[in-house]
Coordinates of C-alpha atoms in Angstrom, one line a residue:
X1 CA 5.0 9.9 -5.0
X2 CA 7.8 11.0 -2.8
X3 CA 7.7 14.6 -1.5
X4 CA 10.7 16.5 -0.2
X5 CA 10.4 20.1 1.0
X6 CA 12.4 22.7 3.0
X7 CA 12.5 26.3 3.8
X8 CA 15.3 28.3 2.3
X9 CA 16.7 31.6 1.1
X10 CA 19.1 32.1 -1.8
X11 CA 16.5 32.6 -4.4
X12 CA 18.9 33.3 -7.2
X13 CA 20.9 30.1 -6.6
X14 CA 17.7 28.1 -6.5
X15 CA 16.5 29.6 -9.8
X16 CA 19.8 28.8 -11.4
X17 CA 19.6 25.2 -10.0
X18 CA 16.1 24.7 -11.4
X19 CA 17.1 25.9 -14.9
X20 CA 20.3 23.8 -15.1
X21 CA 20.8 22.3 -18.6
X22 CA 21.8 18.9 -17.2
X23 CA 18.1 17.9 -17.5
X24 CA 16.9 16.7 -20.9
X25 CA 14.1 19.2 -20.7
X26 CA 13.2 22.1 -18.4
X27 CA 9.7 23.5 -18.5
X28 CA 8.6 26.5 -16.4
X29 CA 4.9 25.4 -16.2
X30 CA 3.6 28.2 -14.0
X31 CA 4.6 31.5 -12.3
X32 CA 1.7 32.7 -10.2
X33 CA 1.5 35.9 -8.0
X34 CA 4.8 37.4 -9.2
X35 CA 5.2 40.5 -11.4
X36 CA 8.2 38.9 -13.2
X37 CA 7.7 36.1 -15.7
X38 CA 11.0 34.3 -15.0
X39 CA 12.3 32.4 -12.0
X40 CA 15.3 34.7 -11.1
X41 CA 13.1 37.8 -11.2
X42 CA 10.3 36.1 -9.2
X43 CA 12.6 35.0 -6.5
X44 CA 14.2 38.4 -6.3
X45 CA 10.7 39.9 -5.7
X46 CA 10.2 37.4 -2.8
X47 CA 13.6 38.5 -1.4
X48 CA 12.7 42.2 -1.7
X49 CA 9.4 41.6 0.1
X50 CA 11.1 39.6 2.9
X51 CA 13.4 42.6 3.7
X52 CA 10.4 44.3 5.3
X53 CA 10.2 41.4 7.7
X54 CA 12.6 39.4 9.9
X55 CA 12.3 36.3 7.7
X56 CA 15.5 35.0 6.2
X57 CA 14.2 31.7 4.7
X58 CA 11.5 33.4 2.6
X59 CA 11.0 30.5 0.1
X60 CA 9.6 27.0 0.5
X61 CA 10.9 24.5 -2.1
X62 CA 9.1 21.2 -2.9
X63 CA 10.2 18.4 -5.1
X64 CA 7.9 15.6 -6.3
X65 CA 9.4 12.3 -7.5
X66 CA 7.1 9.6 -8.7
X67 CA 8.2 5.9 -8.8
X68 CA 9.8 4.5 -12.0
X69 CA 6.7 2.6 -13.1
X70 CA 4.2 5.3 -12.3
X71 CA 2.2 6.9 -15.1
X72 CA 1.9 10.5 -13.8
X73 CA 0.9 13.3 -16.1
X74 CA 1.1 17.1 -15.6
X75 CA -2.4 17.3 -14.2
X76 CA -1.5 14.8 -11.5
X77 CA 1.6 16.8 -10.6
X78 CA -0.5 20.0 -10.3
X79 CA -3.1 18.2 -8.2
X80 CA -0.4 17.0 -5.9
X81 CA 1.1 20.5 -5.6
X82 CA -2.3 22.0 -4.9
X83 CA -2.9 19.4 -2.2
X84 CA 0.4 20.1 -0.6
X85 CA -0.2 23.8 -0.8
X86 CA -3.5 23.4 1.1
X87 CA -1.9 21.0 3.7
X88 CA 0.9 23.4 4.5
X89 CA -1.3 26.5 4.6
X90 CA 0.4 28.2 1.6
X91 CA -2.9 28.8 -0.3
X92 CA -2.9 31.9 -2.5
X93 CA 0.8 32.5 -1.9
X94 CA 2.9 33.3 -5.0
X95 CA 4.4 30.2 -6.5
X96 CA 6.4 28.8 -9.4
X97 CA 6.1 25.3 -10.9
X98 CA 8.9 23.7 -13.0
X99 CA 8.9 20.3 -14.7
X100 CA 12.1 18.4 -15.3
X101 CA 12.7 15.5 -17.7
X102 CA 15.9 13.6 -16.7
X103 CA 17.4 10.3 -17.5
X104 CA 18.2 8.0 -14.6
X105 CA 21.1 5.6 -14.2
X106 CA 19.1 3.0 -16.2
X107 CA 18.9 5.4 -19.1
X108 CA 15.1 5.8 -18.9
X109 CA 13.6 9.3 -19.2
X110 CA 11.5 10.2 -16.2
X111 CA 9.6 13.3 -15.2
X112 CA 9.6 15.1 -11.9
X113 CA 8.4 18.4 -10.6
X114 CA 9.5 21.3 -8.4
X115 CA 7.3 23.9 -6.8
X116 CA 8.5 27.0 -4.9
X117 CA 6.3 29.3 -2.8
X118 CA 7.0 32.7 -1.4
X119 CA 6.3 32.5 2.3
X120 CA 5.7 36.2 2.9
X121 CA 2.0 37.1 3.4
X122 CA 1.9 40.7 2.0
X123 CA -1.4 41.5 3.8
X124 CA 0.2 41.0 7.2
X125 CA 3.8 41.3 6.2
X126 CA 4.7 38.2 8.0
X127 CA 6.0 34.8 6.9
X128 CA 3.5 31.9 6.8
X129 CA 4.3 29.7 9.8
X130 CA 5.2 26.1 8.7
X131 CA 5.0 23.5 11.4
X132 CA 5.5 19.7 11.2
X133 CA 6.1 19.9 7.5
X134 CA 7.6 16.4 7.3
X135 CA 4.6 14.8 8.8
X136 CA 2.3 16.7 6.5
X137 CA 4.3 15.8 3.5
X138 CA 4.3 12.2 4.6
X139 CA 0.5 12.2 4.9
X140 CA 0.0 13.7 1.4
X141 CA 2.5 11.3 -0.1
X142 CA 0.7 8.3 1.4
X143 CA -2.6 9.5 0.1
X144 CA -1.1 10.0 -3.4
X145 CA 0.2 6.4 -3.4
X146 CA -3.2 5.2 -2.5
X147 CA -5.0 7.2 -5.1
X148 CA -2.6 6.3 -7.9
X149 CA -2.4 2.6 -6.8
X150 CA 1.4 2.8 -6.3
X151 CA 3.3 0.5 -4.0
X152 CA 4.2 2.4 -0.9
X153 CA 7.9 2.4 0.1
X154 CA 8.7 1.2 3.6
X155 CA 9.7 4.7 4.8
X156 CA 6.1 5.9 4.5
X157 CA 4.5 3.0 6.4
X158 CA 3.5 3.7 9.9
X159 CA 5.2 1.1 12.1
X160 CA 3.9 2.1 15.5
X161 CA 0.7 0.0 15.1
X162 CA 1.5 -3.5 16.3
X163 CA -0.3 -6.7 16.8
X164 CA -1.6 -6.8 20.4
X165 CA -1.2 -10.5 20.3
X166 CA 2.6 -10.0 20.5
X167 CA 2.5 -7.2 23.1
X168 CA 4.6 -7.3 26.2
X169 CA 2.9 -6.2 29.5
X170 CA 4.2 -2.6 29.2
X171 CA 3.0 -2.4 25.5
X172 CA -0.4 -3.8 26.4
X173 CA -0.8 -1.2 29.2
X174 CA 0.2 1.6 26.8
X175 CA -2.2 0.3 24.2
X176 CA -5.1 0.4 26.7
X177 CA -4.2 3.9 27.8
X178 CA -3.7 5.3 24.3
X179 CA -6.8 6.4 22.5
X180 CA -6.5 6.2 18.8
X181 CA -8.4 8.7 16.7
X182 CA -10.1 8.0 13.4
X183 CA -7.2 9.4 11.4
X184 CA -4.7 7.0 13.0
X185 CA -6.9 4.0 12.2
X186 CA -7.3 5.3 8.6
X187 CA -3.5 5.6 8.3
X188 CA -3.1 2.0 9.5
X189 CA -5.7 0.7 6.9
X190 CA -4.0 2.8 4.1
X191 CA -0.6 1.4 5.0
X192 CA -1.9 -2.1 4.8
X193 CA -3.7 -1.4 1.5
X194 CA -0.7 0.2 0.0
X195 CA 1.8 -2.6 0.7
X196 CA -0.7 -5.4 -0.4
X197 CA -1.0 -6.6 -3.9
X198 CA -3.8 -9.2 -3.2
X199 CA -6.5 -9.9 -0.7
X200 CA -4.4 -12.5 1.1
X201 CA -1.6 -10.0 1.6
X202 CA -4.0 -7.3 2.8
X203 CA -5.5 -9.7 5.3
X204 CA -2.1 -10.6 6.5
X205 CA -1.0 -7.0 6.9
X206 CA -4.2 -6.2 8.9
X207 CA -3.6 -9.3 11.1
X208 CA -0.1 -8.0 11.9
X209 CA -1.7 -4.9 13.3
X210 CA -4.4 -6.7 15.3
X211 CA -7.3 -6.6 12.8
X212 CA -9.1 -9.6 11.3
X213 CA -10.7 -9.2 7.8
X214 CA -14.3 -10.4 7.6
X215 CA -17.6 -9.7 5.9
X216 CA -20.1 -7.1 7.0
X217 CA -23.6 -6.3 6.0
X218 CA -22.6 -4.1 3.1
X219 CA -19.0 -5.3 2.3
X220 CA -15.7 -6.1 3.7
X221 CA -15.0 -5.0 7.3
X222 CA -12.1 -5.5 9.8
X223 CA -12.6 -6.4 13.4
X224 CA -10.2 -5.5 16.2
X225 CA -9.7 -7.4 19.5
X226 CA -12.4 -5.2 21.2
X227 CA -15.0 -6.4 18.7
X228 CA -15.4 -3.0 16.9
X229 CA -16.0 -3.1 13.1
X230 CA -14.3 -0.9 10.5
X231 CA -15.5 -0.7 6.9
X232 CA -12.5 -1.2 4.6
X233 CA -13.6 1.1 1.9
X234 CA -14.3 3.9 4.3
X235 CA -11.0 3.7 6.2
X236 CA -8.9 3.1 3.2
X237 CA -10.6 6.0 1.4
X238 CA -11.6 4.2 -1.8
X239 CA -14.8 2.9 -3.3
X240 CA -16.3 -0.5 -2.4
X241 CA -15.9 -1.6 -6.0
X242 CA -12.2 -1.2 -5.8
X243 CA -12.2 -3.2 -2.5
X244 CA -14.1 -6.1 -4.2
X245 CA -11.8 -6.1 -7.1
X246 CA -8.8 -6.7 -4.9
X247 CA -10.3 -8.8 -2.1
X248 CA -13.1 -10.6 -4.0
X249 CA -16.6 -11.1 -2.8
X250 CA -17.5 -11.3 0.9
X251 CA -19.1 -14.7 0.7
X252 CA -15.8 -16.5 1.4
X253 CA -15.1 -14.6 4.6
X254 CA -16.3 -15.7 8.1
X255 CA -19.1 -13.9 9.9
X256 CA -18.4 -11.0 12.2
X257 CA -19.6 -12.8 15.4
X258 CA -17.2 -15.7 14.7
X259 CA -14.3 -13.3 14.1
X260 CA -15.1 -11.4 17.3
X261 CA -14.8 -14.7 19.2
X262 CA -11.6 -15.6 17.5
X263 CA -10.1 -12.1 18.1
X264 CA -11.2 -12.2 21.8
X265 CA -9.6 -15.7 22.2
X266 CA -6.4 -14.6 20.6
X267 CA -6.0 -11.7 22.9
X268 CA -7.1 -13.5 26.1
X269 CA -4.6 -16.3 25.3
X270 CA -1.8 -13.7 25.1
X271 CA -3.1 -12.0 28.3
X272 CA -3.1 -15.4 30.1
X273 CA 0.5 -15.9 29.1
X274 CA 1.4 -12.5 30.5
X275 CA -0.5 -13.3 33.7
X276 CA 1.4 -16.5 34.1
X277 CA 4.7 -14.6 33.6
X278 CA 3.7 -12.1 36.3
X279 CA 2.5 -14.8 38.7
X280 CA 5.9 -16.6 38.2
X281 CA 7.8 -13.4 38.8
X282 CA 5.7 -12.7 41.9
X283 CA 6.4 -16.2 43.2
X284 CA 10.1 -15.8 42.5
X285 CA 10.2 -12.6 44.4
X286 CA 8.4 -14.2 47.3
X287 CA 10.8 -17.1 47.4
X288 CA 13.8 -14.8 47.2
X289 CA 12.3 -12.7 50.1
X290 CA 11.8 -15.8 52.1
X291 CA 15.4 -16.9 51.7
X292 CA 16.6 -13.5 52.6
X293 CA 14.3 -13.6 55.7
X294 CA 15.7 -16.9 56.8
X295 CA 19.3 -15.7 56.2
X296 CA 18.5 -12.6 58.4
X297 CA 17.1 -14.8 61.1
X298 CA 20.2 -16.9 61.2
X299 CA 22.5 -13.9 61.2
X300 CA 20.4 -12.2 64.0
X301 CA 20.6 -15.4 66.1
X302 CA 24.4 -15.5 65.6
X303 CA 24.7 -11.8 66.6
X304 CA 22.6 -12.4 69.7
X305 CA 24.8 -15.4 70.7
X306 CA 28.0 -13.4 70.2
X307 CA 26.6 -10.6 72.3
X308 CA 25.6 -13.0 75.0
X309 CA 29.1 -14.7 75.0
X310 CA 30.8 -11.3 75.2
X311 CA 28.6 -10.1 78.0
X312 CA 29.2 -13.4 79.9
X313 CA 33.0 -13.2 79.6
X314 CA 32.8 -9.5 80.6
X315 CA 30.6 -10.3 83.6
X316 CA 33.1 -12.9 84.8
X317 CA 36.0 -10.5 84.5
X318 CA 34.1 -7.7 86.3
X319 CA 33.1 -10.1 89.1
X320 CA 36.7 -11.0 89.6
X321 CA 37.6 -7.3 89.7
X322 CA 34.9 -6.7 92.3
X323 CA 36.0 -9.7 94.4
X324 CA 39.6 -8.5 94.4
X325 CA 38.4 -5.3 96.0
X326 CA 37.5 -7.2 99.2
X327 CA 40.7 -7.7 101.2
X328 CA 41.4 -10.7 103.4
X329 CA 43.4 -11.4 106.5
X330 CA 44.5 -8.6 108.8
X331 CA 43.8 -5.9 106.1
X332 CA 40.3 -7.4 105.7
X333 CA 39.8 -7.2 109.5
X334 CA 41.1 -3.7 109.5
X335 CA 38.7 -2.7 106.7
X336 CA 35.9 -4.4 108.6
X337 CA 36.7 -2.5 111.8
X338 CA 37.0 0.8 110.0
X339 CA 33.9 0.4 107.9
X340 CA 35.7 0.4 104.5
X341 CA 34.6 -3.2 103.8
X342 CA 31.0 -2.0 104.0
X343 CA 31.7 0.7 101.5
X344 CA 33.4 -1.7 99.1
X345 CA 30.4 -4.1 99.3
X346 CA 28.0 -1.3 98.5
X347 CA 30.2 -0.2 95.5
X348 CA 30.3 -3.8 94.2
X349 CA 26.5 -4.0 94.5
X350 CA 26.1 -0.7 92.6
X351 CA 28.5 -1.9 89.9
X352 CA 26.7 -5.2 89.5
X353 CA 23.4 -3.4 89.1
X354 CA 24.8 -1.0 86.5
X355 CA 26.4 -3.8 84.6
X356 CA 23.2 -5.7 84.5
X357 CA 21.3 -2.6 83.2
X358 CA 24.1 -2.1 80.6
X359 CA 23.7 -5.7 79.3
X360 CA 20.0 -5.3 79.0
X361 CA 20.4 -2.0 77.1
X362 CA 22.9 -3.6 74.7
X363 CA 20.5 -6.5 74.0
X364 CA 17.6 -4.1 73.4
X365 CA 19.7 -1.9 71.0
X366 CA 20.7 -5.0 69.1
X367 CA 17.0 -6.1 68.8
X368 CA 16.0 -2.6 67.6
X369 CA 18.7 -2.5 65.0
X370 CA 17.7 -6.0 63.8
X371 CA 14.0 -5.1 63.8
X372 CA 14.7 -2.0 61.7
X373 CA 16.6 -4.0 59.2
X374 CA 13.9 -6.7 59.2
X375 CA 11.1 -4.1 58.6
X376 CA 13.1 -2.5 55.8
X377 CA 13.6 -5.9 54.2
X378 CA 9.9 -6.7 54.5
X379 CA 8.9 -3.4 52.9
X380 CA 11.4 -3.9 50.1
X381 CA 10.1 -7.4 49.5
X382 CA 6.5 -6.2 49.5
X383 CA 7.3 -3.3 47.1
X384 CA 9.0 -5.8 44.8
X385 CA 5.9 -8.0 44.7
X386 CA 3.2 -5.4 44.5
X387 CA 3.7 -4.5 40.8
X388 CA 3.4 -8.1 39.8
X389 CA 0.4 -8.7 42.0
X390 CA -1.3 -5.6 40.6
X391 CA -0.5 -6.6 37.1
X392 CA -2.1 -10.0 37.7
X393 CA -5.2 -8.4 39.1
X394 CA -5.4 -6.0 36.1
X395 CA -4.8 -8.8 33.6
X396 CA -7.6 -10.8 35.3
X397 CA -10.0 -7.9 34.8
X398 CA -8.9 -7.5 31.2
X399 CA -9.4 -11.1 30.4
X400 CA -12.9 -11.1 32.0
X401 CA -13.8 -7.9 30.1
X402 CA -12.7 -9.3 26.7
X403 CA -13.9 -12.8 27.2
X404 CA -17.4 -11.7 28.4
X405 CA -18.9 -9.6 25.6
X406 CA -21.5 -7.0 26.6
X407 CA -25.1 -8.0 26.3
X408 CA -26.7 -7.4 22.9
X409 CA -29.0 -4.4 22.5
X410 CA -32.2 -6.5 22.4
X411 CA -31.3 -8.1 25.8
X412 CA -30.5 -4.7 27.2
X413 CA -33.9 -3.4 26.0
X414 CA -35.7 -6.4 27.6
X415 CA -33.9 -5.9 30.9
X416 CA -34.8 -2.2 30.8
X417 CA -38.5 -3.0 30.2
X418 CA -38.5 -5.6 33.0
X419 CA -37.0 -3.0 35.4
X420 CA -39.7 -0.4 34.4
X421 CA -42.4 -2.9 35.0
X422 CA -41.1 -3.6 38.5
X423 CA -41.0 0.1 39.2
X424 CA -44.6 0.5 38.0
X425 CA -45.7 -2.2 40.5
X426 CA -44.3 -0.3 43.5
X427 CA -46.9 1.6 45.6
X428 CA -46.6 5.3 45.3
X429 CA -47.7 8.0 47.7
X430 CA -50.7 10.1 46.7
X431 CA -49.8 13.6 45.5
X432 CA -52.1 16.6 46.1
X433 CA -52.0 19.7 44.0
X434 CA -53.3 22.1 46.8
X435 CA -53.0 19.8 49.8
X436 CA -55.3 16.8 50.8
X437 CA -59.1 17.3 50.6
X438 CA -60.1 16.9 54.2
X439 CA -63.8 17.6 53.6
X440 CA -66.2 14.9 52.3

């Protein structure tokens, strides 16, 4: 049954809408907790009470629409309303229930129900807080589909549970980190049960969510990739007899231990594929980094050659300049006699030394810049490979953990007994209550 609900005001308009003559039949089934015995008067009372509070949407309206083929009687409608009331926390609040008989587009007469609650708690003079109403109505609707054996529409099926055999690496990591509670697992089983008309379809629906149907000691069970068992009747919320009627006897299903091995192999096969993908990506990143490194080496060598050529041409030019400072002939003799030639030679020597120091500094600065770029490139390449390397390491651990099941309880008990026997054989120091007895 599909449940739609919302908070609202406008009690008079709502009452008029519920009593519209466009329905084949309108039946006010119940008015509880109000002084008035009609809808308009009851909703006016709710409005008057809400004036003492800050609440504007003092009503909560619910509609219940069963599927076309469903055989739902008035008692079933009331039971669904009571369940919704308890789920939303509206117990003991004034309410009104109205049944409508209306013909659909196909001409068939169908029955649906409306329930309206007053949200104002008169003891506290506060409105009842309604949180996550859509999720709560969805849960109630799913339970009602299960109980009445109705085919569940796709909108109510929880699609977040996926088969781990088709997970990507990110989804697998999220699956490991997420801890499902019992209610989430029950919801998954109820979804599979509701959309299945036979045992084969139910088994297929479970397999799409990572569970394999098998036989247990007392009936049908499902096994996940971790090897944990879930009783179908318990997690669907029905009797074992109903499970046998749809699925048949358990004799035709494989043993639990066989299924555990199959489930473990399916998951490990998928993890090996993911590991191969990560190894390939890590290798690709390494090859790309190697090509980048080779390109950097060639560019650095070219830069060093250009610097060296520039310095060589500059050295030749500066040497010519310094040589032109030394005069020849009579002027040279005059400079030699006056001591100016000696000063020029000293200046040339100083300039030559400074030029050499400058060339060395330029080469060192180029080397430092290249080294900085080289280090940055190596760090970037390392950072690009690390996630894939870590993923491979993590997948190896997961494969080992899944493929090597824990030792059975009997083996653990035997190992514990053996360890205790070894401890008993060890020599122990004597213990004295009041110190050692030194007298014979």
